[in-house]
PDB file of C-alpha atoms and ligand atoms in Angstrom:
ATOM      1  CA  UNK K   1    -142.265   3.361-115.446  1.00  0.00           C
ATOM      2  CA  UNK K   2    -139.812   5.536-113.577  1.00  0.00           C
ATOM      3  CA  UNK K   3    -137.582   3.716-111.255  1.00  0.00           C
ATOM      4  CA  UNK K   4    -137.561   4.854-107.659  1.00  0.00           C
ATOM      5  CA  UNK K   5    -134.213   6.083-106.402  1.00  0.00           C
ATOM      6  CA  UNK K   6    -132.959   5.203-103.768  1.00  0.00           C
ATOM      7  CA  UNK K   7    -129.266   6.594-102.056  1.00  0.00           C
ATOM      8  CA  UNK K   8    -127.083   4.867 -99.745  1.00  0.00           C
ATOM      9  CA  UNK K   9    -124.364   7.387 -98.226  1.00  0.00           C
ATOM     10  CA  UNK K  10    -121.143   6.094 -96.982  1.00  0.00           C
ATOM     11  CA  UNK K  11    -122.573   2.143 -98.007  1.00  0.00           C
ATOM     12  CA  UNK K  12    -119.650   0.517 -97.286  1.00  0.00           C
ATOM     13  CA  UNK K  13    -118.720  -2.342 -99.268  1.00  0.00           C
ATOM     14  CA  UNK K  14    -121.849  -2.063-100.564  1.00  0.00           C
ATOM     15  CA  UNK K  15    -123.388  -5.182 -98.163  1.00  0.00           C
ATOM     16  CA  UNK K  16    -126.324  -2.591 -97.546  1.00  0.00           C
ATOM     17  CA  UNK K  17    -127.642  -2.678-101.363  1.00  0.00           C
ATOM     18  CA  UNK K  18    -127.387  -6.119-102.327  1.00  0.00           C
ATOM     19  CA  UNK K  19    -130.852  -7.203-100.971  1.00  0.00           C
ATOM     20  CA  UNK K  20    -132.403  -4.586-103.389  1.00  0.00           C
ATOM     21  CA  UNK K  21    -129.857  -5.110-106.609  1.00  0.00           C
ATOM     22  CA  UNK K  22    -132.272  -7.713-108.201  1.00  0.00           C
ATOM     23  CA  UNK K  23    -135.171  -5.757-107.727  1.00  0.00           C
ATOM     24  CA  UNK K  24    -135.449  -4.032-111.310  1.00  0.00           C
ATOM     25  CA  UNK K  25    -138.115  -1.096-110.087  1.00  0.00           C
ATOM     26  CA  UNK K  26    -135.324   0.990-107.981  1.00  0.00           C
ATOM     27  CA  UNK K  27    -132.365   2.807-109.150  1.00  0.00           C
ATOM     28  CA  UNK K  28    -129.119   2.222-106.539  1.00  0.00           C
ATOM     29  CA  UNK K  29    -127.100   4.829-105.727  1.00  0.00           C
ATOM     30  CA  UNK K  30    -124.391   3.819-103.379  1.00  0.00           C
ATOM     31  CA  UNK K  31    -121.740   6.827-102.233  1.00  0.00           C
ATOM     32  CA  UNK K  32    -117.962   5.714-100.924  1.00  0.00           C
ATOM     33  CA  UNK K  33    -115.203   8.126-100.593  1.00  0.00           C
ATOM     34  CA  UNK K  34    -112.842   5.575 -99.245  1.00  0.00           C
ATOM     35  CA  UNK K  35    -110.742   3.670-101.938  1.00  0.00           C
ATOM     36  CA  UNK K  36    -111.012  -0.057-100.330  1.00  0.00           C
ATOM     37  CA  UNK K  37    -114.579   0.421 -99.706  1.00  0.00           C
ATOM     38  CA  UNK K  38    -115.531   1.939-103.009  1.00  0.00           C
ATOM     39  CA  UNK K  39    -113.456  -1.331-104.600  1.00  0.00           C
ATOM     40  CA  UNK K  40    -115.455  -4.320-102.550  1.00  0.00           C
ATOM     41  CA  UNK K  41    -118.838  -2.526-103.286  1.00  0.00           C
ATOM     42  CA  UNK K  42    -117.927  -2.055-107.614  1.00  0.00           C
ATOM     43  CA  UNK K  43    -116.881  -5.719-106.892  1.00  0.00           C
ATOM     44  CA  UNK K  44    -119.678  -6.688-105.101  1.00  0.00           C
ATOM     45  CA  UNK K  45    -122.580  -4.875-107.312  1.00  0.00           C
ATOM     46  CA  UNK K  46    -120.563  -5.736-110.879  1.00  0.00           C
ATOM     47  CA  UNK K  47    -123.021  -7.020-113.031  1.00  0.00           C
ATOM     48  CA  UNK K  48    -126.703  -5.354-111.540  1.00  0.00           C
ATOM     49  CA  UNK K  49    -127.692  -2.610-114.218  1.00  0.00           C
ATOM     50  CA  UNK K  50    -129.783  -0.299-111.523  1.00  0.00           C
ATOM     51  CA  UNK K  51    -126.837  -0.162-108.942  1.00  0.00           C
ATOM     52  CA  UNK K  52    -124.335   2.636-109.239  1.00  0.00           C
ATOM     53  CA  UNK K  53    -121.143   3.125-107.202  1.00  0.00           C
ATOM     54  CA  UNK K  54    -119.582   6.544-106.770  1.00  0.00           C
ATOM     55  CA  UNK K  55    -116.507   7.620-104.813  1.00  0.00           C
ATOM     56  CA  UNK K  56    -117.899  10.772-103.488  1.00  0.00           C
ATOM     57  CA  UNK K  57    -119.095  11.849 -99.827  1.00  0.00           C
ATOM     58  CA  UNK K  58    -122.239  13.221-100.595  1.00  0.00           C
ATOM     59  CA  UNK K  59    -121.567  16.648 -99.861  1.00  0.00           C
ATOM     60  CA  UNK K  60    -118.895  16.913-103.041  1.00  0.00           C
ATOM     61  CA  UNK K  61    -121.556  15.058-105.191  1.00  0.00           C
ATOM     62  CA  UNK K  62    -123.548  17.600-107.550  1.00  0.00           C
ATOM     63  CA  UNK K  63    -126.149  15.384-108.727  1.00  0.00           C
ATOM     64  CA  UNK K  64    -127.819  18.326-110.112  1.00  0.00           C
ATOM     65  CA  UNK K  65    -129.674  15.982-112.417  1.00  0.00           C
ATOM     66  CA  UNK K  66    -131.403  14.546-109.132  1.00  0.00           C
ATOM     67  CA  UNK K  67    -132.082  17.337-107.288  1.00  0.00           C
ATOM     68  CA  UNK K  68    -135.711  16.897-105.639  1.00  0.00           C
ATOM     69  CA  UNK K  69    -136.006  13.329-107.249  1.00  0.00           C
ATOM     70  CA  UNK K  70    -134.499  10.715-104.344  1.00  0.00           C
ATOM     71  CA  UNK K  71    -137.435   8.667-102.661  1.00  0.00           C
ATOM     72  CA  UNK K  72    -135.199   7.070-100.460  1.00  0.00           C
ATOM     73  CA  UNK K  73    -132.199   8.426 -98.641  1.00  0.00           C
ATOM     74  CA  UNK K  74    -129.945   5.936 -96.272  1.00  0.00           C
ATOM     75  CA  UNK K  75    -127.193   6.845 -93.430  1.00  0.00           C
ATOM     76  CA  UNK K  76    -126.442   3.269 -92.269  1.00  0.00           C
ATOM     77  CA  UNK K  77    -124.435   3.419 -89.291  1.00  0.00           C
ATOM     78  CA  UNK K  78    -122.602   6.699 -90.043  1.00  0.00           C
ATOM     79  CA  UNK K  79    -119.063   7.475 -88.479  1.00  0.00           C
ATOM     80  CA  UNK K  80    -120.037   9.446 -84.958  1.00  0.00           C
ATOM     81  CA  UNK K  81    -117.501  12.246 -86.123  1.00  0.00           C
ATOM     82  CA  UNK K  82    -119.140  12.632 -89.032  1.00  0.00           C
ATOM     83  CA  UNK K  83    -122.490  12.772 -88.010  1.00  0.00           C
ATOM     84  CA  UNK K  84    -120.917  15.870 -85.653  1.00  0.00           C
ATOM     85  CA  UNK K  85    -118.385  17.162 -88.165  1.00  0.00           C
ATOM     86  CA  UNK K  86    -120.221  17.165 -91.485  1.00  0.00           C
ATOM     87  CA  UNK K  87    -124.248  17.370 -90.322  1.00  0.00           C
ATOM     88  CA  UNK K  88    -124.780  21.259 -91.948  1.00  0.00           C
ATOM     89  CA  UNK K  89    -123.265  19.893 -94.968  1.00  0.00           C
ATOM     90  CA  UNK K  90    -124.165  16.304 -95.328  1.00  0.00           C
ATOM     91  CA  UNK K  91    -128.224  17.624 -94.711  1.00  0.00           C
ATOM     92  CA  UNK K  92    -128.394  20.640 -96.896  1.00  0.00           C
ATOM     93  CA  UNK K  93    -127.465  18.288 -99.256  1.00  0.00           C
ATOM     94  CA  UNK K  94    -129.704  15.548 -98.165  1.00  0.00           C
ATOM     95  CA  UNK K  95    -132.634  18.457 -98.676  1.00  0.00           C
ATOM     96  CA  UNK K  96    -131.765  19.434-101.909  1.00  0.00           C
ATOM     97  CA  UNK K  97    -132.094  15.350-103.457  1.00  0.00           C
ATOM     98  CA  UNK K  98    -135.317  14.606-100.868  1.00  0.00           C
ATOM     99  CA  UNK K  99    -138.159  14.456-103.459  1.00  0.00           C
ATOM    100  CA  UNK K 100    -141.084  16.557-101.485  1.00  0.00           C
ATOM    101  CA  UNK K 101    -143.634  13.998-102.867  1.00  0.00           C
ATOM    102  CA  UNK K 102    -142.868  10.995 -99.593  1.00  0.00           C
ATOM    103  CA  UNK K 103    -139.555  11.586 -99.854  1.00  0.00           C
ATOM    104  CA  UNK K 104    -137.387  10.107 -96.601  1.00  0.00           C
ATOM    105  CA  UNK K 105    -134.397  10.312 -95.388  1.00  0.00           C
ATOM    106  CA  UNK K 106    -133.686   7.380 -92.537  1.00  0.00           C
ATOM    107  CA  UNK K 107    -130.649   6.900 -90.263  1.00  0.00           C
ATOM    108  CA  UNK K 108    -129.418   4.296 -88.285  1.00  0.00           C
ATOM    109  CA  UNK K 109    -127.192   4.603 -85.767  1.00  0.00           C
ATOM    110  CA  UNK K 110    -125.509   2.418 -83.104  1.00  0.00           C
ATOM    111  CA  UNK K 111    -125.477   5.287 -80.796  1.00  0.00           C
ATOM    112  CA  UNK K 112    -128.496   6.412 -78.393  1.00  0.00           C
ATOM    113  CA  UNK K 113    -129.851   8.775 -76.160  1.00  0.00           C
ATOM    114  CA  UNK K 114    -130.272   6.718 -73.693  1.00  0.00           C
ATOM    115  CA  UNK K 115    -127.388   4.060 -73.113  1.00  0.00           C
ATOM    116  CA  UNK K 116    -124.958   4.806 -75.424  1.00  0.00           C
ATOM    117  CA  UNK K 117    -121.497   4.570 -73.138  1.00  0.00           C
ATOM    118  CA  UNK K 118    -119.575   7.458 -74.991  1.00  0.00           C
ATOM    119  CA  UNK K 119    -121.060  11.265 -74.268  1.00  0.00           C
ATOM    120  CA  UNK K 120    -119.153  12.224 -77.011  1.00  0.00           C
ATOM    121  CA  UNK K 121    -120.864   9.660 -79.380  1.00  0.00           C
ATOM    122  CA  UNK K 122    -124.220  10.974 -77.784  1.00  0.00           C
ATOM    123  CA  UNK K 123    -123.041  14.882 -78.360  1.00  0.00           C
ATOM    124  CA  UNK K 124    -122.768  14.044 -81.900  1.00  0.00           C
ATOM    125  CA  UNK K 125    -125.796  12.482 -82.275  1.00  0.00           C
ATOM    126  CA  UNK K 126    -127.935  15.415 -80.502  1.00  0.00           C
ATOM    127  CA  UNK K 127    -125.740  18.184 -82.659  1.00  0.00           C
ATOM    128  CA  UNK K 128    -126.723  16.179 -85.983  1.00  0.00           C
ATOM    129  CA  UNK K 129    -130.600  15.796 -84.323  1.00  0.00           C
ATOM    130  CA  UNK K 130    -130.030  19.360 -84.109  1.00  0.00           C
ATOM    131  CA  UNK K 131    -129.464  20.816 -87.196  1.00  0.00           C
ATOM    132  CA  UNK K 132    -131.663  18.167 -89.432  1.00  0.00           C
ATOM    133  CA  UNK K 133    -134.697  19.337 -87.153  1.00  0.00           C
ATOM    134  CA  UNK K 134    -133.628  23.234 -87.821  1.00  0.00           C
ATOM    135  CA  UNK K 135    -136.871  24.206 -89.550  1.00  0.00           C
ATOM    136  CA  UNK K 136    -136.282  22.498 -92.895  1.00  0.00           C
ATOM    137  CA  UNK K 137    -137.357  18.975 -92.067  1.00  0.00           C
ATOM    138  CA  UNK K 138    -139.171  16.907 -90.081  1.00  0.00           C
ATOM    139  CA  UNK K 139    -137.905  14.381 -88.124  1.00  0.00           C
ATOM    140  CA  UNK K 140    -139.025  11.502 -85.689  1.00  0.00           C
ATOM    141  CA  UNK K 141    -136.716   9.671 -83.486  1.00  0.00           C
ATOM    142  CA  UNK K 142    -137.004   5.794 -81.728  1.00  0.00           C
ATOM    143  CA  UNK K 143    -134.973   3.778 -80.010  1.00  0.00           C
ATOM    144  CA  UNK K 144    -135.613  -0.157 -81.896  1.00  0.00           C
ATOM    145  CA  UNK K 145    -134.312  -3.639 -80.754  1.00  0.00           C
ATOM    146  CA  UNK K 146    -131.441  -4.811 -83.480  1.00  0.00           C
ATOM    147  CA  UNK K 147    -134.424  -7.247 -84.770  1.00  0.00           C
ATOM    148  CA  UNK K 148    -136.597  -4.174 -85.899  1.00  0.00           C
ATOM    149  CA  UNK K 149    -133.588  -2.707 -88.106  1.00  0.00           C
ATOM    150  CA  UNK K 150    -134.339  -3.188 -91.897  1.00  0.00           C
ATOM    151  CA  UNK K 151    -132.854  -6.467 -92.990  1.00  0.00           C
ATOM    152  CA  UNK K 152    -130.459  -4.685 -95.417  1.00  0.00           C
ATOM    153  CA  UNK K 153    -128.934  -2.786 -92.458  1.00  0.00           C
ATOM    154  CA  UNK K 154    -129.215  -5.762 -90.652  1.00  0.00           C
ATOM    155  CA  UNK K 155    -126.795  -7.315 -93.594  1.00  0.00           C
ATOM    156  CA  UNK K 156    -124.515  -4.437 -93.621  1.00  0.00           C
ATOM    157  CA  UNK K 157    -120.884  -5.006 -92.775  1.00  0.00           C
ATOM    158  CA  UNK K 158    -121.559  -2.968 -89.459  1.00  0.00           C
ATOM    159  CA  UNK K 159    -124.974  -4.466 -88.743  1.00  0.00           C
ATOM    160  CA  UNK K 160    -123.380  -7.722 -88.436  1.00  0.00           C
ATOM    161  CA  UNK K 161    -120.432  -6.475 -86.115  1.00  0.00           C
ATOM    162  CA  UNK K 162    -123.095  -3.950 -83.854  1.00  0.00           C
ATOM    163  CA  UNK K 163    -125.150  -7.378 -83.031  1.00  0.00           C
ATOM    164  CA  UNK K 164    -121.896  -8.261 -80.978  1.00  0.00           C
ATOM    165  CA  UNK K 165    -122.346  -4.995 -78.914  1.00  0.00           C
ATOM    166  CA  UNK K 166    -125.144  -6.238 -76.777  1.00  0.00           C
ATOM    167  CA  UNK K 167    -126.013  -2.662 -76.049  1.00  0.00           C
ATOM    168  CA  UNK K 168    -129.233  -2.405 -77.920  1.00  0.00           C
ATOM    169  CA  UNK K 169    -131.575  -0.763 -78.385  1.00  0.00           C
ATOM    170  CA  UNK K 170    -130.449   1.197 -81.729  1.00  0.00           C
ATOM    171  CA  UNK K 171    -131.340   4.735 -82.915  1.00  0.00           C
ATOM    172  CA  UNK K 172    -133.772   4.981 -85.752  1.00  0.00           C
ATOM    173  CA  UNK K 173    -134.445   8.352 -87.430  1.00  0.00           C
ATOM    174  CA  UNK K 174    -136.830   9.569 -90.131  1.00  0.00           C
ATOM    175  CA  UNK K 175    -136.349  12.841 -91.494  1.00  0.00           C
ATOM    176  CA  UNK K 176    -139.040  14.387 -94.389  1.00  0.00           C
ATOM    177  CA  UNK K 177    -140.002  17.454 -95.781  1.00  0.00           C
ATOM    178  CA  UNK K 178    -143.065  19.143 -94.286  1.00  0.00           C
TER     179      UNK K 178
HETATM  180  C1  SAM O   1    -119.031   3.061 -90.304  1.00  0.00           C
HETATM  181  S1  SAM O   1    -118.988   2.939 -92.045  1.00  0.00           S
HETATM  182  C2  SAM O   1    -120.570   2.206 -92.428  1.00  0.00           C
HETATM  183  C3  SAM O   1    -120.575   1.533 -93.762  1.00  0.00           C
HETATM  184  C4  SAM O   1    -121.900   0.871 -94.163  1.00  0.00           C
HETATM  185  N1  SAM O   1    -122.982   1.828 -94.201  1.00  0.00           N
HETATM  186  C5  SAM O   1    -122.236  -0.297 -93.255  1.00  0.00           C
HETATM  187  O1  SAM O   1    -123.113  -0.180 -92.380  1.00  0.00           O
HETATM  188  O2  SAM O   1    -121.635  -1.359 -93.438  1.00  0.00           O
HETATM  189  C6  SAM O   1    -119.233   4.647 -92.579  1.00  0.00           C
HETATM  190  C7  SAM O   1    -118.917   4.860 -94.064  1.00  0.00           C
HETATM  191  O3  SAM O   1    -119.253   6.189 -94.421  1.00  0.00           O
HETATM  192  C8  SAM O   1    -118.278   6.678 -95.346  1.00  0.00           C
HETATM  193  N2  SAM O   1    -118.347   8.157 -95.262  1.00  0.00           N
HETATM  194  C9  SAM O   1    -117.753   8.959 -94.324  1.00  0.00           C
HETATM  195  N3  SAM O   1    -118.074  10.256 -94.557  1.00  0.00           N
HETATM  196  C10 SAM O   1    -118.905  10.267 -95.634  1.00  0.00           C
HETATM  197  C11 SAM O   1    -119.564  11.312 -96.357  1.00  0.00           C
HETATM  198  N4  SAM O   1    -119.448  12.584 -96.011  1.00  0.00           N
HETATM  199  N5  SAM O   1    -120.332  10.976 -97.440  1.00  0.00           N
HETATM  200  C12 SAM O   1    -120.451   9.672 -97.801  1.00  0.00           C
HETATM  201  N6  SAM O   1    -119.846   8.652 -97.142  1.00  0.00           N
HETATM  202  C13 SAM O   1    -119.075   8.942 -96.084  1.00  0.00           C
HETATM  203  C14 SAM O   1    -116.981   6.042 -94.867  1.00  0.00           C
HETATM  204  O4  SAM O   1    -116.013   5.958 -95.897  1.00  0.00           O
HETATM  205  C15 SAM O   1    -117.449   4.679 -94.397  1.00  0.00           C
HETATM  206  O5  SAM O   1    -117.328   3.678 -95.387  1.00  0.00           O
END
């Protein structure tokens, strides 16, 4: 049976895929340009055959091997300045792995609309809303309580310091081809 494939960009020490790693029916993709991060997560994940580590940011990943074929895409708590700097980038690339056949891509984000302190967190948040609703996707957007974030986000290295920020709610985004 083919394995579904999931993608984790920017996961960190790699926190955010170790609920899955046991689970035999998904293939693991976790991407980490930075060096110390990209060392904890190979640490962490050692050992589970469906997990793979790679020190790319997703945008300088060809994965032309996967291209339409990722059932699963995560953003888990992605840098502000990223989500500003990199969005044309980071989603044409996101489109080109989405499998058309239920394929999602789902952010979370500490930052909302609503009561987020920082406008420029907020502008960078709107400018990456932007562009992934720019015709080629579409996308739905909710505020959630930290209890309603996936457990594995919940589990992620940032998950576990946002809890302390007692500024929920948290932005949830799902993004899919129409
Ligand atoms: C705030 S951390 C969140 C880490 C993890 N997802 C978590 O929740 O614990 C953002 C991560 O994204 C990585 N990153 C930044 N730009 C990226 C890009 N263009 N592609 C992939 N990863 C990126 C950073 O190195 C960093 O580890």
């Amino acid at each position: 049976m083919a394995k579904r494939k999931t993608l984790f960009i920017g996961c960190g020490d790699g926190r955010e895929i170790l609920p899955l790693a046991n689970h035999q029916e998904y293939l693991l993709i976790g991407l980490e340009p930075s060096d110390q991060q990209y060392a904890k997560a190979t640490e962490a994940l050692r050992g589970f055959p469906n997990v793979r580590i790679i020190k790319r940011r997703i945008q300088d990943w060809e994965a032309v091997e996967y291209e339409g074929d990722i059932d699963r895409i995560y953003f888990i708590f992605p840098t502000p300045v990223v989500l500003r700097d990199q969005a044309e980038e980071i989603i044409a690339k996101a489109c080109f792995l989405l499998s058309k056949d239920g394929g999602r891509f789902h952010i979370f984000t500490e930052v909302t609309l609503s009561r987020w302190p920082d406008p420029g967190d907020k502008a960078a948040l709107q400018e990456f809303l932007r562009v992934l609703g720019d015709g080629r996707l579409s996308v739905s957007r909710n505020e959630i309580s930290f209890d309603e974030l996936p457990r594995m986000v919940k589990e992620s290295y940032c998950g576990v310091l946002f809890k302390k920020h007692n500024l929920s709610p948290f932005t949830a985004i799902e993004a899919r081809k129409p």
